[in-house]
mmCIF file of C-alpha atoms in Angstrom:
data_model
loop_
_atom_site.group_PDB
_atom_site.id
_atom_site.type_symbol
_atom_site.label_atom_id
_atom_site.label_comp_id
_atom_site.label_asym_id
_atom_site.label_seq_id
_atom_site.Cartn_x
_atom_site.Cartn_y
_atom_site.Cartn_z
ATOM 1 C CA MET A 1 16.454 -2.797 -15.770
ATOM 2 C CA ASN A 2 14.913 -5.169 -13.253
ATOM 3 C CA ILE A 3 12.012 -7.120 -14.757
ATOM 4 C CA ASN A 4 9.637 -8.953 -12.491
ATOM 5 C CA ARG A 5 6.986 -10.720 -14.520
ATOM 6 C CA SER A 6 6.309 -13.671 -12.284
ATOM 7 C CA ILE A 7 4.525 -13.998 -8.983
ATOM 8 C CA THR A 8 7.421 -14.131 -6.562
ATOM 9 C CA VAL A 9 6.010 -13.508 -3.115
ATOM 10 C CA LYS A 10 3.199 -15.700 -1.941
ATOM 11 C CA TYR A 11 3.532 -15.574 1.812
ATOM 12 C CA MET A 12 4.149 -11.992 2.862
ATOM 13 C CA ILE A 13 1.790 -12.231 5.825
ATOM 14 C CA HIS A 14 1.561 -14.920 8.444
ATOM 15 C CA ILE A 15 -1.549 -14.826 10.638
ATOM 16 C CA LYS A 16 -1.757 -16.677 13.934
ATOM 17 C CA ARG A 17 -4.813 -16.964 16.132
ATOM 18 C CA LEU A 18 -4.876 -17.807 19.804
ATOM 19 C CA GLN A 19 -7.437 -17.492 22.574
ATOM 20 C CA GLU A 20 -6.802 -15.714 25.861
ATOM 21 C CA ASP A 21 -9.402 -15.093 28.609
ATOM 22 C CA GLY A 22 -12.283 -15.510 26.163
ATOM 23 C CA ALA A 23 -10.770 -13.093 23.649
ATOM 24 C CA ASP A 24 -9.558 -14.039 20.199
ATOM 25 C CA VAL A 25 -6.040 -12.752 19.551
ATOM 26 C CA ILE A 26 -5.105 -12.299 15.900
ATOM 27 C CA VAL A 27 -1.337 -11.957 15.495
ATOM 28 C CA LEU A 28 -0.136 -10.361 12.266
ATOM 29 C CA ILE A 29 3.425 -11.086 11.158
ATOM 30 C CA GLY A 30 4.750 -9.475 7.982
ATOM 31 C CA GLU A 31 3.223 -7.072 5.470
ATOM 32 C CA ILE A 32 -0.387 -6.389 4.498
ATOM 33 C CA ASP A 33 -1.099 -4.915 1.069
ATOM 34 C CA ALA A 34 -3.816 -5.289 -1.591
ATOM 35 C CA SER A 35 -2.759 -8.887 -2.109
ATOM 36 C CA SER A 36 -2.410 -10.139 1.468
ATOM 37 C CA SER A 37 -5.359 -8.110 2.861
ATOM 38 C CA ILE A 38 -7.632 -10.939 1.678
ATOM 39 C CA GLU A 39 -6.084 -13.205 4.316
ATOM 40 C CA LEU A 40 -6.658 -10.579 7.015
ATOM 41 C CA ASP A 41 -10.307 -10.296 5.981
ATOM 42 C CA LEU A 42 -10.705 -14.088 6.137
ATOM 43 C CA ALA A 43 -9.101 -14.257 9.612
ATOM 44 C CA ILE A 44 -11.395 -11.578 11.078
ATOM 45 C CA ALA A 45 -14.462 -13.063 9.349
ATOM 46 C CA LYS A 46 -13.602 -16.448 10.859
ATOM 47 C CA SER A 47 -13.196 -14.964 14.332
ATOM 48 C CA VAL A 48 -16.544 -13.101 14.062
ATOM 49 C CA GLY A 49 -18.190 -16.212 12.582
ATOM 50 C CA GLU A 50 -17.026 -18.305 15.528
ATOM 51 C CA GLY A 51 -18.858 -15.895 17.834
ATOM 52 C CA PHE A 52 -15.985 -14.003 19.454
ATOM 53 C CA THR A 53 -17.102 -10.636 20.825
ATOM 54 C CA LYS A 54 -13.644 -9.551 21.971
ATOM 55 C CA ILE A 55 -11.032 -9.487 19.223
ATOM 56 C CA LEU A 56 -7.486 -8.288 19.836
ATOM 57 C CA VAL A 57 -5.220 -7.657 16.858
ATOM 58 C CA ASP A 58 -1.526 -7.856 17.713
ATOM 59 C CA CYS A 59 0.347 -5.595 15.282
ATOM 60 C CA SER A 60 3.732 -5.819 17.067
ATOM 61 C CA ALA A 61 5.240 -7.780 14.176
ATOM 62 C CA LEU A 62 3.273 -6.016 11.440
ATOM 63 C CA GLU A 63 5.907 -4.339 9.288
ATOM 64 C CA TYR A 64 3.675 -2.656 6.708
ATOM 65 C CA ILE A 65 0.010 -1.959 6.037
ATOM 66 C CA SER A 66 -1.560 -0.174 3.050
ATOM 67 C CA SER A 67 -5.061 1.234 2.613
ATOM 68 C CA ALA A 68 -6.300 -2.197 1.544
ATOM 69 C CA GLY A 69 -5.505 -3.556 5.016
ATOM 70 C CA LEU A 70 -6.863 -0.484 6.815
ATOM 71 C CA GLY A 71 -10.007 -0.823 4.677
ATOM 72 C CA VAL A 72 -10.515 -4.355 6.010
ATOM 73 C CA PHE A 73 -10.477 -3.075 9.615
ATOM 74 C CA MET A 74 -12.760 -0.165 8.716
ATOM 75 C CA SER A 75 -15.238 -2.456 6.989
ATOM 76 C CA TYR A 76 -15.864 -4.237 10.332
ATOM 77 C CA ILE A 77 -16.393 -1.110 12.475
ATOM 78 C CA GLU A 78 -20.158 -0.857 11.821
ATOM 79 C CA GLU A 79 -20.689 -4.599 12.305
ATOM 80 C CA PHE A 80 -18.789 -4.482 15.612
ATOM 81 C CA LYS A 81 -20.896 -1.512 16.767
ATOM 82 C CA ASP A 82 -24.148 -3.292 15.833
ATOM 83 C CA LYS A 83 -23.176 -6.488 17.659
ATOM 84 C CA ASN A 84 -21.555 -4.622 20.567
ATOM 85 C CA ASN A 85 -18.310 -6.415 19.745
ATOM 86 C CA HIS A 86 -14.955 -4.994 20.798
ATOM 87 C CA GLY A 87 -11.918 -4.831 18.577
ATOM 88 C CA THR A 88 -8.573 -3.572 19.844
ATOM 89 C CA PHE A 89 -5.282 -3.123 17.983
ATOM 90 C CA TRP A 90 -1.917 -2.750 19.548
ATOM 91 C CA HIS A 91 1.573 -2.115 18.358
ATOM 92 C CA GLU A 92 4.511 -2.134 20.763
ATOM 93 C CA MET B 1 20.707 8.706 -10.317
ATOM 94 C CA ASN B 2 17.939 6.900 -12.233
ATOM 95 C CA TYR B 3 16.415 3.555 -11.295
ATOM 96 C CA LYS B 4 13.996 1.502 -13.433
ATOM 97 C CA TYR B 5 11.770 -1.453 -12.614
ATOM 98 C CA LYS B 6 9.442 -3.317 -14.963
ATOM 99 C CA VAL B 7 6.723 -5.480 -13.494
ATOM 100 C CA GLY B 8 3.586 -7.454 -14.395
ATOM 101 C CA CYS B 9 0.195 -6.278 -13.125
ATOM 102 C CA SER B 10 -0.342 -9.021 -10.570
ATOM 103 C CA ILE B 11 -0.954 -7.648 -7.076
ATOM 104 C CA GLU B 12 1.363 -10.341 -5.700
ATOM 105 C CA ASN B 13 4.165 -8.253 -7.267
ATOM 106 C CA LEU B 14 3.524 -5.249 -5.001
ATOM 107 C CA LYS B 15 6.083 -6.446 -2.471
ATOM 108 C CA GLY B 16 8.708 -6.436 -5.244
ATOM 109 C CA VAL B 17 7.731 -2.850 -6.094
ATOM 110 C CA ARG B 18 8.093 -1.786 -2.442
ATOM 111 C CA ASP B 19 11.467 -3.518 -2.086
ATOM 112 C CA PHE B 20 12.703 -1.829 -5.298
ATOM 113 C CA ILE B 21 11.793 1.631 -3.940
ATOM 114 C CA ARG B 22 13.356 0.955 -0.522
ATOM 115 C CA THR B 23 16.592 -0.352 -2.073
ATOM 116 C CA SER B 24 16.832 2.524 -4.561
ATOM 117 C CA LEU B 25 16.384 5.270 -1.958
ATOM 118 C CA LYS B 26 18.329 3.737 0.918
ATOM 119 C CA SER B 27 21.807 4.625 -0.366
ATOM 120 C CA HIS B 28 20.896 8.261 -1.093
ATOM 121 C CA GLY B 29 20.407 9.413 2.489
ATOM 122 C CA VAL B 30 16.620 9.447 2.387
ATOM 123 C CA PRO B 31 15.380 9.140 6.008
ATOM 124 C CA ASP B 32 13.538 5.910 6.880
ATOM 125 C CA LEU B 33 10.291 7.771 7.652
ATOM 126 C CA GLU B 34 10.246 9.410 4.235
ATOM 127 C CA ILE B 35 11.126 6.100 2.540
ATOM 128 C CA SER B 36 8.125 4.520 4.318
ATOM 129 C CA GLU B 37 5.865 7.381 3.190
ATOM 130 C CA VAL B 38 6.779 7.182 -0.497
ATOM 131 C CA VAL B 39 6.693 3.365 -0.435
ATOM 132 C CA LEU B 40 3.102 3.582 0.825
ATOM 133 C CA ALA B 41 2.106 6.228 -1.755
ATOM 134 C CA LEU B 42 3.644 4.270 -4.660
ATOM 135 C CA ASP B 43 2.121 0.991 -3.437
ATOM 136 C CA GLU B 44 -1.293 2.698 -3.463
ATOM 137 C CA MET B 45 -0.765 4.085 -6.980
ATOM 138 C CA CYS B 46 0.592 0.806 -8.378
ATOM 139 C CA SER B 47 -2.129 -1.348 -6.819
ATOM 140 C CA ASN B 48 -4.803 1.004 -8.240
ATOM 141 C CA LEU B 49 -3.175 0.738 -11.657
ATOM 142 C CA MET B 50 -2.865 -3.061 -11.501
ATOM 143 C CA ILE B 51 -6.452 -3.584 -10.325
ATOM 144 C CA HIS B 52 -8.437 -0.888 -12.154
ATOM 145 C CA ALA B 53 -6.483 -0.232 -15.366
ATOM 146 C CA HIS B 54 -5.124 -3.752 -15.971
ATOM 147 C CA HIS B 55 -7.543 -6.039 -14.081
ATOM 148 C CA CYS B 56 -4.571 -7.784 -12.419
ATOM 149 C CA ASN B 57 -3.384 -9.268 -15.736
ATOM 150 C CA PRO B 58 0.197 -10.465 -15.035
ATOM 151 C CA ASP B 59 1.045 -10.196 -18.759
ATOM 152 C CA ASP B 60 0.381 -6.439 -18.762
ATOM 153 C CA LEU B 61 3.611 -4.716 -17.801
ATOM 154 C CA PHE B 62 4.288 -1.248 -16.445
ATOM 155 C CA GLU B 63 7.471 0.591 -15.534
ATOM 156 C CA LEU B 64 8.423 2.493 -12.423
ATOM 157 C CA HIS B 65 11.245 5.033 -12.758
ATOM 158 C CA ILE B 66 12.866 6.837 -9.844
ATOM 159 C CA LYS B 67 15.057 9.897 -10.269
ATOM 160 C CA VAL B 68 16.940 10.831 -7.132
ATOM 161 C CA GLU B 69 19.572 13.578 -6.901
ATOM 162 C CA ASN B 70 20.791 14.969 -3.602
ATOM 163 C CA ASN B 71 18.837 18.060 -2.501
ATOM 164 C CA ASP B 72 16.341 17.869 -5.391
ATOM 165 C CA PRO B 73 12.779 16.618 -5.021
ATOM 166 C CA VAL B 74 12.580 12.899 -5.832
ATOM 167 C CA ILE B 75 10.605 12.114 -8.994
ATOM 168 C CA PHE B 76 8.715 8.858 -9.469
ATOM 169 C CA GLU B 77 7.197 7.957 -12.849
ATOM 170 C CA ILE B 78 4.697 5.180 -13.445
ATOM 171 C CA ILE B 79 4.506 4.365 -17.163
ATOM 172 C CA ASP B 80 1.848 2.142 -18.696
ATOM 173 C CA ASP B 81 -0.586 1.925 -21.596
ATOM 174 C CA GLY B 82 -3.863 1.325 -19.750
ATOM 175 C CA THR B 83 -6.834 3.564 -19.009
ATOM 176 C CA VAL B 84 -5.812 6.722 -17.161
ATOM 177 C CA PHE B 85 -7.383 7.413 -13.804
ATOM 178 C CA ASP B 86 -6.488 10.931 -12.692
ATOM 179 C CA ILE B 87 -6.592 11.058 -8.890
ATOM 180 C CA ASN B 88 -6.675 14.878 -9.024
ATOM 181 C CA GLU B 89 -10.194 14.612 -10.466
ATOM 182 C CA PHE B 90 -11.364 12.287 -7.713
ATOM 183 C CA SER B 91 -12.882 13.819 -4.609
ATOM 184 C CA GLU B 92 -12.202 11.320 -1.880
ATOM 185 C CA PRO B 93 -15.020 10.465 0.523
ATOM 186 C CA GLY B 94 -14.841 11.560 4.166
ATOM 187 C CA LEU B 95 -13.619 9.029 6.716
ATOM 188 C CA ASP B 96 -17.106 8.755 8.258
ATOM 189 C CA ASN B 97 -18.535 7.793 4.864
ATOM 190 C CA LEU B 98 -15.825 5.185 4.386
ATOM 191 C CA ILE B 99 -16.831 3.526 7.658
ATOM 192 C CA HIS B 100 -20.566 3.912 7.215
ATOM 193 C CA GLU B 101 -20.687 2.659 3.634
ATOM 194 C CA LYS B 102 -18.145 -0.102 4.361
ATOM 195 C CA ARG B 103 -16.208 1.167 1.364
ATOM 196 C CA LYS B 104 -12.753 -0.246 0.927
ATOM 197 C CA GLY B 105 -11.696 2.356 -1.657
ATOM 198 C CA GLY B 106 -10.826 6.035 -1.511
ATOM 199 C CA LEU B 107 -8.491 5.846 1.470
ATOM 200 C CA GLY B 108 -5.447 5.149 -0.710
ATOM 201 C CA ILE B 109 -5.970 8.263 -2.827
ATOM 202 C CA ARG B 110 -6.258 10.344 0.345
ATOM 203 C CA LEU B 111 -2.900 8.930 1.512
ATOM 204 C CA VAL B 112 -1.188 9.616 -1.854
ATOM 205 C CA LYS B 113 -2.391 13.234 -1.896
ATOM 206 C CA THR B 114 -1.239 13.735 1.694
ATOM 207 C CA ILE B 115 2.222 12.256 1.136
ATOM 208 C CA MET B 116 3.168 13.548 -2.309
ATOM 209 C CA ASP B 117 3.747 17.210 -3.250
ATOM 210 C CA LYS B 118 2.457 16.813 -6.794
ATOM 211 C CA VAL B 119 0.770 14.186 -8.995
ATOM 212 C CA GLU B 120 0.792 14.951 -12.743
ATOM 213 C CA TYR B 121 -0.316 13.010 -15.810
ATOM 214 C CA GLN B 122 1.083 13.113 -19.328
ATOM 215 C CA LYS B 123 0.412 11.099 -22.490
ATOM 216 C CA THR B 124 3.334 10.557 -24.867
ATOM 217 C CA SER B 125 3.253 8.308 -27.966
ATOM 218 C CA GLY B 126 0.569 5.991 -26.625
ATOM 219 C CA LYS B 127 2.108 5.744 -23.148
ATOM 220 C CA ASN B 128 0.698 7.242 -19.968
ATOM 221 C CA ILE B 129 3.149 8.801 -17.577
ATOM 222 C CA CYS B 130 2.043 9.501 -14.032
ATOM 223 C CA ARG B 131 4.689 11.666 -12.342
ATOM 224 C CA LEU B 132 4.754 11.970 -8.556
ATOM 225 C CA THR B 133 7.075 14.463 -6.881
ATOM 226 C CA LYS B 134 8.176 14.513 -3.248
ATOM 227 C CA THR B 135 10.520 16.923 -1.473
ATOM 228 C CA ILE B 136 12.911 14.938 0.718
ATOM 229 C CA HIS B 137 14.905 16.099 3.729
ATOM 230 C CA PHE B 138 18.116 14.281 2.837
ATOM 231 C CA LEU B 139 20.357 13.133 5.676
ATOM 232 C CA LYS B 140 23.790 14.754 5.669
ATOM 233 C CA PRO B 141 26.519 12.300 4.588
ATOM 234 C CA LYS B 142 28.598 11.058 7.534
ATOM 235 C CA SER B 143 32.040 12.703 7.494
#
């Protein structure tokens, strides 16, 4: 039987941010689950905190997302509506 | 064929759980789409168990068993000794409520119920067994 007791995977998601035409582009590379969704939340919170009203999330290199990651996106929907912010996701 | 995996309840171990499921099912002609579906459902179940029943304690261990035989439904068993949370008794909130209340829970259970055919619970000699069943459309072996 395989036994995995230790913490083996620390960097399953790599998040890059770049700015294009006044929009903040958040590029997700890897997998988002209950563990790595915290980093996604921090990245969006940082973007919102820095005052960006147009946020694009590039999911082209996102290989996996669980409800924890979807929950992060959903938790910002109301805030975006209130502030008239725009969030767009794309996956090629 | 039976596959077994034993893992500590740290959410950093979820990737290992997903890789174990993918590797176990790959050689049995399970289509990629159905592998992705069950990986998601099991990830949701295991993360719930790690967080709510074991408070992410890496020293608490649970087992995941997979029984896969060609043309039979695939059976997944999650075995632990924590508090049982029966998802069949949980009425998941509507999507509008999830957005409005900024809730981050409830979506996973909805996904598990959509993907799996059956989720059953059993208690045997101090151990909880959560059995999830999924009918698979096996790919025909290449001749």
